[in-house]
CSV table of C-alpha atoms and ligand atoms in Angstrom, one decimal:
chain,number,residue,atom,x,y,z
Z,1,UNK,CA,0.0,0.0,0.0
Z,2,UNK,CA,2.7,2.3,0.5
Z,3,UNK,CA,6.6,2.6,-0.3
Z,4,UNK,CA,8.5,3.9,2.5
Z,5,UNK,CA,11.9,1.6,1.6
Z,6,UNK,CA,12.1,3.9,-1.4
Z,7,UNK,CA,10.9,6.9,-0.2
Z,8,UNK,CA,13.9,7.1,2.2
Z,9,UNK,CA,16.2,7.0,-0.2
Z,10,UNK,CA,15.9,10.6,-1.3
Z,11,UNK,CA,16.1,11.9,2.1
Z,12,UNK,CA,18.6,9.7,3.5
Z,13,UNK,CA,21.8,11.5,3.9
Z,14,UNK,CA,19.9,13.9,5.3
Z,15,UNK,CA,18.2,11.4,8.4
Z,16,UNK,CA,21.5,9.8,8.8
Z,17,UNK,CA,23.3,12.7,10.0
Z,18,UNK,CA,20.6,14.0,12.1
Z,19,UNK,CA,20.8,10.4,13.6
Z,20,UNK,CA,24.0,10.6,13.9
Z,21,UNK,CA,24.4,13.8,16.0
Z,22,UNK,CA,21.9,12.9,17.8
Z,23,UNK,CA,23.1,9.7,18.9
Z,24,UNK,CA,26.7,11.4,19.4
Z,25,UNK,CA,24.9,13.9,21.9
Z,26,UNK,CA,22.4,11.4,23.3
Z,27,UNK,CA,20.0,13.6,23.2
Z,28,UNK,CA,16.9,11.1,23.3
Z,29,UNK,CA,14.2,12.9,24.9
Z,30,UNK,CA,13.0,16.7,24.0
Z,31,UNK,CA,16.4,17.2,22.1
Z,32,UNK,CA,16.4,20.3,20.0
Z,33,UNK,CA,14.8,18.8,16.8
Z,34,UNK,CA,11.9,18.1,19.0
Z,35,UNK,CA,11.5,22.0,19.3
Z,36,UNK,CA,12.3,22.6,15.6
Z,37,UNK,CA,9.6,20.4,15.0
Z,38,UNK,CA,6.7,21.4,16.8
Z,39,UNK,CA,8.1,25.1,15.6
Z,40,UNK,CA,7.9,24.2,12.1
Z,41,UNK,CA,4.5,22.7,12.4
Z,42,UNK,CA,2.9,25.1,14.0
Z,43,UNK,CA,4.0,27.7,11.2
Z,44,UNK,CA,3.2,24.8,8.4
Z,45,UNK,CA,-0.3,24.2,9.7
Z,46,UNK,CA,-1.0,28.1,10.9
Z,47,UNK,CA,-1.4,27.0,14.4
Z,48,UNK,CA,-0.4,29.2,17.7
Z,49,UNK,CA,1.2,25.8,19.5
Z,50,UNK,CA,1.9,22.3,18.6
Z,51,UNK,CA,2.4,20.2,21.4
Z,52,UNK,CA,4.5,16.9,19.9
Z,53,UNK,CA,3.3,13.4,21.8
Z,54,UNK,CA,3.5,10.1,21.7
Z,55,UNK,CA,1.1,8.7,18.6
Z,56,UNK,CA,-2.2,9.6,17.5
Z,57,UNK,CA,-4.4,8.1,19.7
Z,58,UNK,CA,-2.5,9.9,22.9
Z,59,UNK,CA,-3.0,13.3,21.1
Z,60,UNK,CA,-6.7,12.4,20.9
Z,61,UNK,CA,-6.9,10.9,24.7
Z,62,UNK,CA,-4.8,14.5,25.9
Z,63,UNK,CA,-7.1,16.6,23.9
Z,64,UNK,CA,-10.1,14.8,25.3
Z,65,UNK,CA,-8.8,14.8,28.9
Z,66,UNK,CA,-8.1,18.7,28.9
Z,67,UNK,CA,-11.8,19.0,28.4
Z,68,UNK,CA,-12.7,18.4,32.1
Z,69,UNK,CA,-15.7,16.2,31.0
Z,70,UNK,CA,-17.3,14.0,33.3
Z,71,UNK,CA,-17.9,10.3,33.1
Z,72,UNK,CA,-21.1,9.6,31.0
Z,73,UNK,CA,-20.7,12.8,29.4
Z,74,UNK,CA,-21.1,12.5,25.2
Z,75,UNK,CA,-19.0,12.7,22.6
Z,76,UNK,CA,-20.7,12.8,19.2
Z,77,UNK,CA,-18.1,11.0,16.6
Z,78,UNK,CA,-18.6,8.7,13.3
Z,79,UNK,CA,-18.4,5.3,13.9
Z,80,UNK,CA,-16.9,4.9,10.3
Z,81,UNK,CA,-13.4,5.4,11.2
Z,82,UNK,CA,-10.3,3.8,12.8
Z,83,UNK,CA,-10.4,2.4,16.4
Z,84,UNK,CA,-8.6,4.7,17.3
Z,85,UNK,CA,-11.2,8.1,17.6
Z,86,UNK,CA,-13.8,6.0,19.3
Z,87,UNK,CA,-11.8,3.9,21.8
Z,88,UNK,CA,-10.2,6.7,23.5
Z,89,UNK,CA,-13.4,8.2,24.4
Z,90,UNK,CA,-14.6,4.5,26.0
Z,91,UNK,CA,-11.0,5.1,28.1
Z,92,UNK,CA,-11.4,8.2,29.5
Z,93,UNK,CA,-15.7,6.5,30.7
Z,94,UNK,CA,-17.2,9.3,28.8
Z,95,UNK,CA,-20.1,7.9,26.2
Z,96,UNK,CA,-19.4,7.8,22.6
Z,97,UNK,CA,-22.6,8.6,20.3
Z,98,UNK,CA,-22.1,7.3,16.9
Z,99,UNK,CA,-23.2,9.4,13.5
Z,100,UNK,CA,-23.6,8.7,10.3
Z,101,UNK,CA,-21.2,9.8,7.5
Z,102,UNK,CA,-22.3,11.0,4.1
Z,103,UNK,CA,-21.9,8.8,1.1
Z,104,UNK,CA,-19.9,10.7,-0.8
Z,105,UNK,CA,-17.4,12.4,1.0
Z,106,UNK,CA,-17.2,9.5,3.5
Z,107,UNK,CA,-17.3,12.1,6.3
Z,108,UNK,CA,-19.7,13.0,9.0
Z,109,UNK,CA,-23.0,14.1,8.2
Z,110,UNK,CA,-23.9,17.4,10.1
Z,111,UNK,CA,-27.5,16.8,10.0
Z,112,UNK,CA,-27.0,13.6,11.5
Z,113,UNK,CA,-24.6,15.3,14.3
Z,114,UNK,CA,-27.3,17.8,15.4
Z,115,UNK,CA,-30.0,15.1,15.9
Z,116,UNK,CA,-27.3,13.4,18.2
Z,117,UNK,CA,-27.4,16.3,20.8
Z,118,UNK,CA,-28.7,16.1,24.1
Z,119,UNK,CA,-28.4,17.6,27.6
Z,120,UNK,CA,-25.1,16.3,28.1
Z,121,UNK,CA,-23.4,16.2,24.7
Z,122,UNK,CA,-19.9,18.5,25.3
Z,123,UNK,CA,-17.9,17.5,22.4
Z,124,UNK,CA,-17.8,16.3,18.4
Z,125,UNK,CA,-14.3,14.5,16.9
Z,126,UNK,CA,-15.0,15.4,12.9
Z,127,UNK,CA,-12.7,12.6,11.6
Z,128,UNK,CA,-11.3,14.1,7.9
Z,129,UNK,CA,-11.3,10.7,6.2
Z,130,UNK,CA,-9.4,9.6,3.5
Z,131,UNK,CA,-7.4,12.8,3.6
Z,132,UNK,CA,-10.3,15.4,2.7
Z,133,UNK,CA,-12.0,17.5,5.2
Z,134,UNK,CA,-15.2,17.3,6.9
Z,135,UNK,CA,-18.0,20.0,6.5
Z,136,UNK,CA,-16.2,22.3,9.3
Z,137,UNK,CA,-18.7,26.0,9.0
Z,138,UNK,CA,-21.7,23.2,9.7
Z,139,UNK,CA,-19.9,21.8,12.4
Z,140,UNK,CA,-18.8,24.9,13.3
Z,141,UNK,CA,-22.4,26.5,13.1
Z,142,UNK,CA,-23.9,23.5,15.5
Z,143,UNK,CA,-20.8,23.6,17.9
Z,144,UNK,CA,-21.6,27.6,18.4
Z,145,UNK,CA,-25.3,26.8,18.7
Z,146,UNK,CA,-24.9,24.4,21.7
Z,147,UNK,CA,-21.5,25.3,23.0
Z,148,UNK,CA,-19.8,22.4,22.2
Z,149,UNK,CA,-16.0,21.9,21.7
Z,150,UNK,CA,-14.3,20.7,18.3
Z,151,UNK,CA,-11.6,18.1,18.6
Z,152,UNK,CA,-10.5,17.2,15.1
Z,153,UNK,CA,-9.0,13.8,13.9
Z,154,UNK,CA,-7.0,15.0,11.2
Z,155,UNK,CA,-4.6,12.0,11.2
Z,156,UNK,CA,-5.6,11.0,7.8
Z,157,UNK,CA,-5.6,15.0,5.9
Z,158,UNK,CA,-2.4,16.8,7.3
Z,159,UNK,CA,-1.8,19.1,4.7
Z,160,UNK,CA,-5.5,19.7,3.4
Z,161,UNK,CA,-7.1,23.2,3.2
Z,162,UNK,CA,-10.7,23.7,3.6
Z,163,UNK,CA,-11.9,26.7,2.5
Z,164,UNK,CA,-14.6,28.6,5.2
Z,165,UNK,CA,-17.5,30.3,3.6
Z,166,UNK,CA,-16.3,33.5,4.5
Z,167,UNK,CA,-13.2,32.3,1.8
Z,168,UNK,CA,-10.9,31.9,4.7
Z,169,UNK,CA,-8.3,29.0,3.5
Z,170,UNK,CA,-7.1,26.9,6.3
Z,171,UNK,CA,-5.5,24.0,7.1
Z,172,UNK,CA,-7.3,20.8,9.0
Z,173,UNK,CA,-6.6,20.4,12.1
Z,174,UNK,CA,-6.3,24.1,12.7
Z,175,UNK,CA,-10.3,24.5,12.4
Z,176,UNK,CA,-11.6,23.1,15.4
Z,177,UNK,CA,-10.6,24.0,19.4
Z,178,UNK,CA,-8.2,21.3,19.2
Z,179,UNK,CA,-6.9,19.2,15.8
Z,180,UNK,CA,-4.9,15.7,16.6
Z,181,UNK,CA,-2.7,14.0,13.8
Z,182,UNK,CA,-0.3,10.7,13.8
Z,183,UNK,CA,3.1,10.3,12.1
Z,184,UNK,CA,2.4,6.8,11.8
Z,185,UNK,CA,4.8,5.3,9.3
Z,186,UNK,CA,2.4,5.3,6.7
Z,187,UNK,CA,0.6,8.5,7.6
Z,188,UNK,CA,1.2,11.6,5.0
Z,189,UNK,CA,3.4,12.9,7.5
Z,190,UNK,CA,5.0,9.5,8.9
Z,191,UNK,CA,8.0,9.0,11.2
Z,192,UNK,CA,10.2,6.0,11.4
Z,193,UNK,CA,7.9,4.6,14.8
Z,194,UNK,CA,5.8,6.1,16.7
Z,195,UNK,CA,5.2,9.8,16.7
Z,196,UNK,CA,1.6,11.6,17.3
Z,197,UNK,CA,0.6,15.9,17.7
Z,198,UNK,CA,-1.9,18.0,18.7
Z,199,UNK,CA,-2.5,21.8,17.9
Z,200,UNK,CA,-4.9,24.7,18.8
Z,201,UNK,CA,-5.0,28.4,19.2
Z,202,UNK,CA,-6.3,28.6,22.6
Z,203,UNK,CA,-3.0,29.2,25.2
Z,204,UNK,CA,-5.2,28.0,28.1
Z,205,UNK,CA,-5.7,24.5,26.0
Z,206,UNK,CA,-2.3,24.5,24.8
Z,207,UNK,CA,-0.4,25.3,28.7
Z,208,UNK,CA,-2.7,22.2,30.0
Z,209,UNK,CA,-2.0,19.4,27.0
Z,210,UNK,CA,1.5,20.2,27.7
Z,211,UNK,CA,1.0,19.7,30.9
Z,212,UNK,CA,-1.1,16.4,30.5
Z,213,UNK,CA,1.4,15.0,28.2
Z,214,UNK,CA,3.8,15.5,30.5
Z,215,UNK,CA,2.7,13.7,34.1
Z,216,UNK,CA,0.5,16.7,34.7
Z,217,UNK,CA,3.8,18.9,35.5
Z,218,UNK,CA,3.3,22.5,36.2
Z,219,UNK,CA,7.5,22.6,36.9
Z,220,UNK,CA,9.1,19.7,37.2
Z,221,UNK,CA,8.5,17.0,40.3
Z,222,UNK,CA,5.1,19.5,41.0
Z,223,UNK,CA,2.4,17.5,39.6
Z,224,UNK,CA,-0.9,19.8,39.5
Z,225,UNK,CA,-3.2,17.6,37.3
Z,226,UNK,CA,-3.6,13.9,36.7
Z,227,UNK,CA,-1.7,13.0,32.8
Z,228,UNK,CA,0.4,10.5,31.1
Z,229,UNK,CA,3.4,10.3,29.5
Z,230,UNK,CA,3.2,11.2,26.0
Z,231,UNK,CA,6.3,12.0,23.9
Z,232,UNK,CA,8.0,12.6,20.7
Z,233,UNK,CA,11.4,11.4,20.7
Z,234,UNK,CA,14.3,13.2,19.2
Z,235,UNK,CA,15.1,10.7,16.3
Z,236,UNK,CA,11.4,10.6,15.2
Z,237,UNK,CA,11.6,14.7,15.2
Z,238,UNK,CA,14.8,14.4,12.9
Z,239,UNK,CA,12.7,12.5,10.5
Z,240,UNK,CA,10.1,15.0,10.4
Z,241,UNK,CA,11.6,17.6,10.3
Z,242,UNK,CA,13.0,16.2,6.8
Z,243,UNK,CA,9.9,15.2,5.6
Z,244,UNK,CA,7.7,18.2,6.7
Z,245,UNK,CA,9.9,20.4,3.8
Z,246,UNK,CA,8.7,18.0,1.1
Z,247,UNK,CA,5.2,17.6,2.5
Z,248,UNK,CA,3.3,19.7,-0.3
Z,249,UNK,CA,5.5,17.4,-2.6
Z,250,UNK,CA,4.2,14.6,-1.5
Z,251,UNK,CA,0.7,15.5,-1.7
Z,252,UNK,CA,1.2,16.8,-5.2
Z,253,UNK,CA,2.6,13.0,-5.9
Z,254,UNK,CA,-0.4,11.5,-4.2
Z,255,UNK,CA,-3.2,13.9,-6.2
Z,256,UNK,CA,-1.4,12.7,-9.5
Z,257,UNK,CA,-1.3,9.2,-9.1
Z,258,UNK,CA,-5.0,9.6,-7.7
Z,259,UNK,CA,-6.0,11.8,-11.1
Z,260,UNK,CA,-4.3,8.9,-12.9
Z,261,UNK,CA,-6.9,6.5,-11.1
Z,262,UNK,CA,-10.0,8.8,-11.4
Z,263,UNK,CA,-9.3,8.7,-15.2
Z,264,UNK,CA,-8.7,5.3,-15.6
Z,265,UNK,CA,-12.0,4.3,-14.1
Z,266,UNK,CA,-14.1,7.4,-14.8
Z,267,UNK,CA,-16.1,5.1,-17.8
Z,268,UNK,CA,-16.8,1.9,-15.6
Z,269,UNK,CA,-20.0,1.9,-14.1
Z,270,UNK,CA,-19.4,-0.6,-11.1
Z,271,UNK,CA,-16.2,1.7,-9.7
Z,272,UNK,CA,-17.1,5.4,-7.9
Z,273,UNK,CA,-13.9,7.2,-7.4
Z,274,UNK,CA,-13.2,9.2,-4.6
Z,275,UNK,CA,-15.4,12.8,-4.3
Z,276,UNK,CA,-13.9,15.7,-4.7
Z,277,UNK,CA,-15.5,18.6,-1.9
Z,278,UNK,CA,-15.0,21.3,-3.6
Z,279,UNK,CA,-14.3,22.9,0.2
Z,280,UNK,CA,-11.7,20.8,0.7
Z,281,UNK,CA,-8.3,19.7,-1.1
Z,282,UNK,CA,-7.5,16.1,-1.3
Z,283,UNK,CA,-4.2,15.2,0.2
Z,284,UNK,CA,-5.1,11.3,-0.4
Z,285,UNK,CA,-3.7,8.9,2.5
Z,286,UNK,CA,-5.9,6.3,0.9
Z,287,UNK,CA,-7.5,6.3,-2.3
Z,288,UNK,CA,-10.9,4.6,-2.0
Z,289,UNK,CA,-13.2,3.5,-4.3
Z,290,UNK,CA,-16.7,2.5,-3.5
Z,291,UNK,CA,-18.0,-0.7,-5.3
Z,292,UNK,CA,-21.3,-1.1,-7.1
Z,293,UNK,CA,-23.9,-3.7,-6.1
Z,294,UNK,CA,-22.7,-7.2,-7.7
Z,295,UNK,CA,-18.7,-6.8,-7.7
Z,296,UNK,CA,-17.6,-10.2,-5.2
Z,297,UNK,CA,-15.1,-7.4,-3.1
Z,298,UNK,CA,-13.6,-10.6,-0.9
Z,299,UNK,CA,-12.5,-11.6,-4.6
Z,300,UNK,CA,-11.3,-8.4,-6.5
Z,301,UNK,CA,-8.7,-8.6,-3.0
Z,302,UNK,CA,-7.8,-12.1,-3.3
Z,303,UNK,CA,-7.8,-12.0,-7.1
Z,304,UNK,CA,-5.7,-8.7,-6.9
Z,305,UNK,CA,-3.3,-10.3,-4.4
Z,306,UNK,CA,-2.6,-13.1,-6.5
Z,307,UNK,CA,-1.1,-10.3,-9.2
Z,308,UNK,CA,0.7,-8.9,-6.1
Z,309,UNK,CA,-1.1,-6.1,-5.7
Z,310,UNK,CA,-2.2,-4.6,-2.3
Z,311,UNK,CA,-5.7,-3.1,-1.4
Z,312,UNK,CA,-7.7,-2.6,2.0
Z,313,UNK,CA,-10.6,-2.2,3.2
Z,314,UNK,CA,-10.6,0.7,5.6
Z,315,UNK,CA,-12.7,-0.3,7.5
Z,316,UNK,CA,-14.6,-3.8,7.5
Z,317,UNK,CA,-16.0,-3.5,10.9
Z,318,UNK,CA,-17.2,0.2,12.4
Z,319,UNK,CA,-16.8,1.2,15.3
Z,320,UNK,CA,-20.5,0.5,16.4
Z,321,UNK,CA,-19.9,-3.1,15.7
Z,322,UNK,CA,-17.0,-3.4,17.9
Z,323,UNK,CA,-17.2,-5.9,20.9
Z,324,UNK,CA,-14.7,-3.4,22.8
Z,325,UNK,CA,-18.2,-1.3,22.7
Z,326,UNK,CA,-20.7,-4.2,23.6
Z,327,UNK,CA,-19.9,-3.7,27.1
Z,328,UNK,CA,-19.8,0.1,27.4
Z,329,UNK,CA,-23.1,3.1,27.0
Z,330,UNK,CA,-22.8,4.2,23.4
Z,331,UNK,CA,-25.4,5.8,21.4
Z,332,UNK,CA,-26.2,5.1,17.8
Z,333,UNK,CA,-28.4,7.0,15.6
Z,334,UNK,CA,-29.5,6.0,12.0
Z,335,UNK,CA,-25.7,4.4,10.6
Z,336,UNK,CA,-27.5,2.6,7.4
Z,337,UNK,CA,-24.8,4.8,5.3
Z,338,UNK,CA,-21.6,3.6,7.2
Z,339,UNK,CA,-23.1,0.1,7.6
Z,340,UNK,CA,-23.3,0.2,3.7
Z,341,UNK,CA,-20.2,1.9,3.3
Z,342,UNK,CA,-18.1,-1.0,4.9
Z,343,UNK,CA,-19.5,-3.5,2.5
Z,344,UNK,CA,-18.7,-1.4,-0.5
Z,345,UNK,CA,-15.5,0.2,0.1
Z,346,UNK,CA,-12.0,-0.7,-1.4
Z,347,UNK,CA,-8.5,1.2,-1.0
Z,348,UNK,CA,-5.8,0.7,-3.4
Z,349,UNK,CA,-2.2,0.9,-3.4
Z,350,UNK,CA,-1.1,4.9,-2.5
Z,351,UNK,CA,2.0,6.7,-1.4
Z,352,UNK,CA,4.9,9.3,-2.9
Z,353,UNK,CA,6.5,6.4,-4.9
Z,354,UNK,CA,3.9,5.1,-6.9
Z,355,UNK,CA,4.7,5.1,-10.9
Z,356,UNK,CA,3.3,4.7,-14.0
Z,357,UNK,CA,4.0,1.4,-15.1
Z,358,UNK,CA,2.9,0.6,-11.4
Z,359,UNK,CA,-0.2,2.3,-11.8
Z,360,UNK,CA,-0.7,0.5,-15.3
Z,361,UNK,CA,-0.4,-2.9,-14.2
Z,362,UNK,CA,-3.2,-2.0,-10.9
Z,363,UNK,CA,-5.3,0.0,-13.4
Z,364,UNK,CA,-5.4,-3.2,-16.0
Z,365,UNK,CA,-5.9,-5.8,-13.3
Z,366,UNK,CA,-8.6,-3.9,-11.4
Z,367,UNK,CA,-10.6,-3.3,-14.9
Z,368,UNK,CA,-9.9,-7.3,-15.5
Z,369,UNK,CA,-11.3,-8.3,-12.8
Z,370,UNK,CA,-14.3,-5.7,-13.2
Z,371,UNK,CA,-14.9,-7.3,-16.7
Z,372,UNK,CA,-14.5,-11.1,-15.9
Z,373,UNK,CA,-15.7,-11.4,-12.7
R,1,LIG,C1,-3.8,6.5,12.5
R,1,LIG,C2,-5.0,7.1,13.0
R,1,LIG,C3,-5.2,7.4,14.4
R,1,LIG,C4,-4.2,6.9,15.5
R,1,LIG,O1,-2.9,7.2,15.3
R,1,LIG,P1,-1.7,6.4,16.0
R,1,LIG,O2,-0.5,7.2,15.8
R,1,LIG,O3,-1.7,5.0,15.3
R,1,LIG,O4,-2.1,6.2,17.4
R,1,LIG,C5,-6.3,8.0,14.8
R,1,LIG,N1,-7.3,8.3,14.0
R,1,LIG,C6,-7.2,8.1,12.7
R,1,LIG,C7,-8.4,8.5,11.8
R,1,LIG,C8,-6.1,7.4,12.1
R,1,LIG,O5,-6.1,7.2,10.8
């Protein structure tokens, strides 16, 4: 699905001798290119402070526990979405209530959001699947309405600009009260391990995730607040910082290669490429199709895998479906859309490297299979 092996080659002189001063000076936890990061971030995304962590799902469970909700409290998020968004609001005993998401762009459905509310809903986690952002000035519109806080899951769009209806252009992740992303290997924006970051604009937010992240310290050995321990290390930094400069480059790579797919399969009726929101760019972590009624999707996978080609379906189970859930308070409105979704959707091979013959062989074999059965 992706390439890292060769993607490291064109920044590799450039990792290795950040690794190696690094590892000359030992400087293993917060080291400088830990600061440089979060600094360069920050200015990438637009964002007054980026607090480095861990992985994803600690950015999401910090940004969640500087909320001060209560247990029981509700969290409105889709269920169509990795584990990840949902499973950190089961953690931390508040109740998560499970939305739709639209068929098209994948991503929650507002309508569906403000039908969710009750007395004790404090939060919504917009999830920008895919790499394409949700419907933020409706989000935004029902989070002003009932005073509600915005914690976006933008571990999938790093990168992507949504455009406000006032014309304002700005990044994902800087939209909301608080934005979360992963540098996942095979994120976008991917480290060599484990790496995770939150951002917002508010200093009160920012001073306590810091704080959270770091064992609830105020100054060090005075612990104010109940936390974790949540951080980036050095080495992962290094690697970001060498792959946040070509960031827009890899995008552009992943909306060619995804234009080279759109066009291949724009004539076959069975195959609906990936919605463009006009609000939204497309930075394309996966490139999913959606599969008409009658195409066997078990066998387009094994039949692709026996050409050696990789696809995935993101995600086979929602979250709503989960047994981690079965014995936890959820809430579930109408979810006929993801419930559909799951059963329909495909994701094909997509990353920096991808080339043409590559693409040729996939694009042949898909339309093969689509013909023959
Ligand atoms: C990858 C991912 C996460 C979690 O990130 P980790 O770094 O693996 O903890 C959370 N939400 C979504 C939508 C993701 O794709």
């Amino acid at each position: 699905m992706v390439d890292l092996v060769q993607q490291y080659q064109s920044i590799r002189e450039e990792v290795k001798a950040s690794f190696d001063r690094i590892l000359d000076n030992a400087q293993f936890i917060n080291g400088p290119d830990v600061h440089e990061f979060a600094n360069s971030l920050a200015n990438y995304l637009g964002a007054k402070h980026v607090i480095p962590c861990a992985n994803g799902t600690d950015a999401l469970q910090i940004a969640m526990m500087a909320l001060d909700l209560k247990p029981g409290d509700e969290v409105i998020t889709p269920s169509f979405t990795y584990i990840a968004t949902t499973e950190v609001v089961g953690l931390l005993r508040l109740k998560p209530v499970f939305v739709d998401v639209n068929p098209k762009t994948f991503n929650m459905e507002p309508s569906a959001i403000k039908k969710a509310i009750t007395a004790k809903t404090k939060a919504i986690v917009p999830v920008h699947l895919y790499g394409q952002s949700c419907d933020m000035d409706a989000i935004w519109k029902i989070a002003k309405e009932y005073d509600l806080y915005i914690i976006e899951d933008n571990a999938q769009a790093i990168g992507s600009d949504y455009t406000t209806k006032s014309g304002k252009v700005m990044k994902t992740g800087t939209i909301g009260h608080i934005g979360c992303t992963s540098f996942f290997p095979s994120k976008n924006l991917g480290c060599y391990g484990d790496g995770g970051a939150i951002s917002t604009n508010d200093d009160k937010l920012a001073d306590k995730m810091r704080m959270i992240a770091s064992h609830g310290q105020s100054k060090r050995y005075y612990h104010d607040l109940v936390g974790c321990n949540s951080r980036l290390d050095t080495l992962q930094a290094a690697v970001l910082n060498a792959k946040l400069k070509r960031l827009d480059s890899y995008i552009q790579a992943r909306r060619e290669a995804a234009k080279v797919y759109d066009d291949a399969f724009a004539a076959i009726k069975e195959i609906i490429t990936p919605f463009r929101d006009p609000k939204s760019t497309h930075v394309f972590h996966q490139y999913t199709l959606q599969l008409a009624d009658g195409v066997n999707r078990d066998e387009m996978v094994n039949y692709l895998a026996e050409q050696a080609i990789p696809s995935m379906i993101y995600y086979p189970v929602p979250a709503h479906k989960q047994k981690m859930f079965k014995t936890l308070e959820t809430s579930c409105g109408d979810l006929s859309v993801t419930d559909d979704l799951t059963k329909r959707v495909i994701s094909l091979p997509m990353h920096t490297e991808l080339d043409s013959e590559q693409q040729t062989y996939i694009i042949n074999h898909v339309k093969k299979f689509i013909q023959n059965g």
